[in-house]
CSV table of C-alpha atoms and ligand atoms in Angstrom, one decimal:
chain,number,residue,atom,x,y,z
A,1,UNK,CA,0.4,0.0,-0.4
A,2,UNK,CA,1.5,3.7,-1.0
A,3,UNK,CA,1.6,6.5,2.0
A,4,UNK,CA,1.1,9.9,1.2
A,5,UNK,CA,4.2,12.3,1.2
A,6,UNK,CA,3.4,14.0,4.8
A,7,UNK,CA,2.6,16.5,5.9
A,8,UNK,CA,1.8,19.6,8.1
A,9,UNK,CA,-2.1,18.6,8.2
A,10,UNK,CA,-0.3,15.6,9.7
A,11,UNK,CA,0.9,17.6,12.3
A,12,UNK,CA,0.4,18.5,15.8
A,13,UNK,CA,2.3,22.2,15.5
A,14,UNK,CA,-0.1,22.6,12.5
A,15,UNK,CA,-3.2,21.8,14.4
A,16,UNK,CA,-2.3,23.8,17.2
A,17,UNK,CA,-1.5,26.9,15.8
A,18,UNK,CA,-4.6,26.4,12.8
A,19,UNK,CA,-7.6,26.5,16.6
A,20,UNK,CA,-4.8,29.2,18.0
A,21,UNK,CA,-6.0,30.6,15.8
A,22,UNK,CA,-10.0,30.0,15.2
A,23,UNK,CA,-10.4,31.2,18.9
A,24,UNK,CA,-9.5,34.3,19.2
A,25,UNK,CA,-12.1,34.3,15.2
A,26,UNK,CA,-14.4,32.7,17.3
A,27,UNK,CA,-13.9,35.4,19.9
A,28,UNK,CA,-14.5,38.6,17.8
A,29,UNK,CA,-16.6,37.5,15.3
A,30,UNK,CA,-19.0,34.2,16.8
A,31,UNK,CA,-17.0,32.2,13.2
A,32,UNK,CA,-17.5,28.4,14.8
A,33,UNK,CA,-14.2,27.8,11.8
A,34,UNK,CA,-13.8,25.8,9.2
A,35,UNK,CA,-16.8,22.6,8.8
A,36,UNK,CA,-14.4,19.6,6.8
A,37,UNK,CA,-15.5,18.5,3.7
A,38,UNK,CA,-19.0,20.9,4.0
A,39,UNK,CA,-22.6,20.7,5.3
A,40,UNK,CA,-24.3,18.4,2.4
A,41,UNK,CA,-21.2,15.5,4.2
A,42,UNK,CA,-22.4,16.3,8.1
A,43,UNK,CA,-26.0,16.3,6.8
A,44,UNK,CA,-25.0,12.8,5.1
A,45,UNK,CA,-23.8,11.2,7.4
A,46,UNK,CA,-26.9,12.5,10.1
A,47,UNK,CA,-28.9,11.4,8.2
A,48,UNK,CA,-27.6,7.4,8.1
A,49,UNK,CA,-27.3,7.6,11.9
A,50,UNK,CA,-30.2,9.2,12.5
A,51,UNK,CA,-32.4,6.1,9.8
A,52,UNK,CA,-30.3,3.9,12.2
A,53,UNK,CA,-32.4,1.8,14.5
A,54,UNK,CA,-29.9,0.1,16.6
A,55,UNK,CA,-28.6,3.9,17.3
A,56,UNK,CA,-30.3,4.9,20.7
A,57,UNK,CA,-30.5,9.2,21.5
A,58,UNK,CA,-28.6,7.5,24.7
A,59,UNK,CA,-26.1,5.1,23.1
A,60,UNK,CA,-22.2,6.4,23.0
A,61,UNK,CA,-21.1,8.9,21.1
A,62,UNK,CA,-17.2,9.4,21.1
A,63,UNK,CA,-15.8,12.2,18.3
A,64,UNK,CA,-12.4,11.2,17.1
A,65,UNK,CA,-9.9,14.0,16.3
A,66,UNK,CA,-12.9,16.5,17.2
A,67,UNK,CA,-11.8,19.8,15.6
A,68,UNK,CA,-13.7,22.6,17.0
A,69,UNK,CA,-16.7,19.6,18.1
A,70,UNK,CA,-19.6,21.4,16.2
A,71,UNK,CA,-20.4,17.9,14.9
A,72,UNK,CA,-21.3,16.7,18.1
A,73,UNK,CA,-23.2,19.8,18.0
A,74,UNK,CA,-25.3,18.6,15.6
A,75,UNK,CA,-26.2,15.7,17.2
A,76,UNK,CA,-27.1,16.9,20.2
A,77,UNK,CA,-29.3,19.6,18.2
A,78,UNK,CA,-30.6,15.5,16.6
A,79,UNK,CA,-31.3,14.6,20.2
A,80,UNK,CA,-28.2,12.6,20.9
A,81,UNK,CA,-26.9,13.1,24.9
A,82,UNK,CA,-23.8,10.9,25.6
A,83,UNK,CA,-21.4,12.6,23.0
A,84,UNK,CA,-17.8,12.5,24.2
A,85,UNK,CA,-15.3,14.2,21.7
A,86,UNK,CA,-11.2,13.8,21.8
A,87,UNK,CA,-8.8,15.8,20.0
A,88,UNK,CA,-5.0,16.1,21.0
A,89,UNK,CA,-5.2,19.7,20.2
A,90,UNK,CA,-5.6,21.4,23.0
A,91,UNK,CA,-6.2,24.1,21.5
A,92,UNK,CA,-9.2,22.3,19.3
A,93,UNK,CA,-10.5,21.0,23.0
A,94,UNK,CA,-10.6,24.8,24.4
A,95,UNK,CA,-13.1,26.0,21.4
A,96,UNK,CA,-15.6,22.8,21.0
A,97,UNK,CA,-15.9,24.0,25.4
A,98,UNK,CA,-15.8,27.2,24.5
A,99,UNK,CA,-18.4,27.1,21.9
A,100,UNK,CA,-19.9,24.4,23.6
A,101,UNK,CA,-20.3,26.0,26.7
A,102,UNK,CA,-21.4,30.0,24.6
A,103,UNK,CA,-24.3,27.6,23.3
A,104,UNK,CA,-25.6,26.0,26.2
A,105,UNK,CA,-24.4,23.2,24.9
A,106,UNK,CA,-23.3,18.9,27.1
A,107,UNK,CA,-20.7,17.2,25.5
A,108,UNK,CA,-18.2,16.1,26.9
A,109,UNK,CA,-14.9,17.3,25.4
A,110,UNK,CA,-11.0,15.8,26.3
A,111,UNK,CA,-8.4,16.1,25.1
A,112,UNK,CA,-6.3,12.5,23.8
A,113,UNK,CA,-3.8,11.5,21.0
A,114,UNK,CA,-5.8,8.7,19.5
A,115,UNK,CA,-2.0,6.7,18.5
A,116,UNK,CA,-2.5,6.5,22.4
A,117,UNK,CA,-4.5,3.8,23.9
A,118,UNK,CA,-8.4,5.2,24.3
A,119,UNK,CA,-11.1,3.9,27.6
A,120,UNK,CA,-13.7,2.5,26.6
A,121,UNK,CA,-15.9,1.3,24.6
A,122,UNK,CA,-19.2,2.9,22.1
A,123,UNK,CA,-21.6,2.9,19.5
A,124,UNK,CA,-20.9,4.7,17.8
A,125,UNK,CA,-17.4,6.0,16.4
A,126,UNK,CA,-17.0,9.1,13.8
A,127,UNK,CA,-14.2,10.0,11.7
A,128,UNK,CA,-14.2,12.7,9.7
A,129,UNK,CA,-11.1,14.0,8.7
A,130,UNK,CA,-8.8,12.0,11.1
A,131,UNK,CA,-7.4,8.8,9.3
A,132,UNK,CA,-7.1,10.6,6.9
A,133,UNK,CA,-4.5,13.7,8.5
A,134,UNK,CA,-3.6,10.4,11.0
A,135,UNK,CA,-2.2,9.8,6.8
A,136,UNK,CA,0.3,12.8,5.9
A,137,UNK,CA,2.6,11.4,8.9
A,138,UNK,CA,4.9,11.3,9.6
A,139,UNK,CA,5.8,7.5,10.1
A,140,UNK,CA,2.3,7.1,8.2
A,141,UNK,CA,2.1,3.6,7.6
A,142,UNK,CA,3.0,2.9,11.5
A,143,UNK,CA,0.4,4.9,12.7
A,144,UNK,CA,-2.4,4.2,10.4
A,145,UNK,CA,-2.0,0.8,11.9
A,146,UNK,CA,-2.1,2.3,15.9
A,147,UNK,CA,-5.2,3.5,14.6
A,148,UNK,CA,-6.8,0.9,13.2
A,149,UNK,CA,-5.9,-1.1,16.6
A,150,UNK,CA,-7.2,0.7,18.3
A,151,UNK,CA,-10.4,2.1,16.9
A,152,UNK,CA,-10.8,-1.5,16.9
A,153,UNK,CA,-10.9,-1.9,21.3
A,154,UNK,CA,-12.9,0.5,21.3
A,155,UNK,CA,-15.8,-2.0,19.3
A,156,UNK,CA,-17.6,-4.5,20.0
A,157,UNK,CA,-19.4,-6.1,17.4
A,158,UNK,CA,-22.6,-3.7,17.9
A,159,UNK,CA,-21.0,-1.0,17.4
A,160,UNK,CA,-20.7,1.0,14.1
A,161,UNK,CA,-16.6,2.8,12.9
A,162,UNK,CA,-18.5,5.7,10.7
A,163,UNK,CA,-15.3,7.0,8.9
A,164,UNK,CA,-15.8,9.9,5.8
A,165,UNK,CA,-12.1,10.6,4.0
A,166,UNK,CA,-11.5,12.8,1.7
A,167,UNK,CA,-7.3,11.6,0.9
A,168,UNK,CA,-9.3,7.3,0.6
A,169,UNK,CA,-11.2,6.1,-1.6
A,170,UNK,CA,-13.8,3.7,-0.3
A,171,UNK,CA,-11.6,0.4,-1.9
A,172,UNK,CA,-8.6,1.8,-0.4
A,173,UNK,CA,-10.4,2.3,4.1
A,174,UNK,CA,-11.9,-1.6,3.2
A,175,UNK,CA,-7.8,-2.5,1.8
A,176,UNK,CA,-6.8,-0.8,5.5
A,177,UNK,CA,-9.1,-1.9,7.7
A,178,UNK,CA,-10.2,-5.6,6.7
A,179,UNK,CA,-7.7,-7.0,9.3
A,180,UNK,CA,-10.0,-5.9,11.7
A,181,UNK,CA,-13.4,-4.7,9.8
A,182,UNK,CA,-16.3,-5.6,7.6
A,183,UNK,CA,-17.7,-3.4,5.5
A,184,UNK,CA,-21.0,-2.7,6.7
A,185,UNK,CA,-22.2,0.4,4.5
A,186,UNK,CA,-21.3,3.4,2.2
A,187,UNK,CA,-23.4,6.4,2.5
A,188,UNK,CA,-23.7,7.9,-1.1
A,189,UNK,CA,-21.6,10.8,-2.3
A,190,UNK,CA,-21.6,13.2,-5.3
A,191,UNK,CA,-19.0,11.6,-7.7
A,192,UNK,CA,-17.4,13.4,-10.5
A,193,UNK,CA,-16.0,11.7,-13.2
A,194,UNK,CA,-13.3,12.1,-15.1
A,195,UNK,CA,-11.3,11.0,-18.8
A,196,UNK,CA,-14.1,8.0,-18.5
A,197,UNK,CA,-13.8,7.2,-14.5
A,198,UNK,CA,-15.3,7.7,-12.3
A,199,UNK,CA,-15.1,8.5,-8.2
A,200,UNK,CA,-16.2,10.4,-6.0
A,201,UNK,CA,-14.7,13.4,-3.8
A,202,UNK,CA,-15.5,11.8,0.2
A,203,UNK,CA,-16.0,9.2,1.5
A,204,UNK,CA,-18.5,7.9,4.0
A,205,UNK,CA,-17.5,4.0,5.1
A,206,UNK,CA,-19.7,2.9,8.0
A,207,UNK,CA,-17.7,-0.9,8.8
A,208,UNK,CA,-18.3,-3.5,11.6
A,209,UNK,CA,-15.7,-4.7,13.5
A,210,UNK,CA,-14.6,-8.2,12.6
B,301,SAM,C1,-9.4,17.4,8.8
B,301,SAM,S1,-9.4,17.4,11.2
B,301,SAM,C2,-11.0,17.6,10.9
B,301,SAM,C3,-11.7,18.1,12.2
B,301,SAM,C4,-13.3,16.8,12.9
B,301,SAM,N1,-13.0,15.9,12.9
B,301,SAM,C5,-13.5,18.0,11.1
B,301,SAM,O1,-14.6,17.3,10.3
B,301,SAM,O2,-14.6,18.8,11.9
B,301,SAM,C6,-8.8,16.8,11.6
B,301,SAM,C7,-8.5,17.0,13.3
B,301,SAM,O3,-7.8,15.6,14.0
B,301,SAM,C8,-6.7,16.2,14.4
B,301,SAM,N2,-5.9,14.8,14.9
B,301,SAM,C9,-5.1,14.8,14.3
B,301,SAM,N3,-4.2,13.3,14.6
B,301,SAM,C10,-5.1,13.4,15.6
B,301,SAM,C11,-4.8,12.1,16.8
B,301,SAM,N4,-3.3,11.3,16.5
B,301,SAM,N5,-4.9,12.5,18.6
B,301,SAM,C12,-6.5,13.4,18.3
B,301,SAM,N6,-6.1,13.8,17.1
B,301,SAM,C13,-6.4,13.6,16.2
B,301,SAM,C14,-6.8,17.3,14.2
B,301,SAM,O4,-6.3,18.2,16.1
B,301,SAM,C15,-8.3,17.7,14.0
B,301,SAM,O5,-8.6,18.0,15.0
């Protein structure tokens, strides 16, 4: 499997610096910052969660690499109540807490590196763009493996792992995760055609643990 070229998006410094700026923007203008992969992608994921009967309103949901924490706010607006966001950037956690507190949401945000051990098991494990960032780190191959094992360890056989990626196609994600995960469903995303070949800009895959 070919790895991606390492980039600054794969570093802790980059994200801390970025969220530091976003904290300042939020306090000056109330702007929560970037919605990665856009509102349409978020809508598609939310719709899938809301129409999945196995996911109750009080099911435990963890957002890996929660960034500004807005995805959990969207889930809270849909009535989900057992929400935890983790991010290795302390500035992301600070931004998430600032936004949730200002808006009166009861959501837990915690600093944690997904490549260290994570605690507990969750019904839903959500990742939008975080595996992508880890894939751009130095030692990406080793880090991706750690990520895959750590996610597996916070799942039981009834858990759903929802991953959204723009760096990897659906078939690449299936290949990466196949040792411990099976593809449960794909959330359709807009496709484009180039040179007769059809592809998606963003892939949203739901996996279950084997
Ligand atoms: C592309 S951003 C996506 C943020 C958020 N999921 C969203 O959709 O808005 C990637 C996020 O992953 C976080 N991240 C990267 N590597 C991480 C790691 N090893 N542990 C925890 N968070 C990490 C970054 O700090 C950043 O917030």
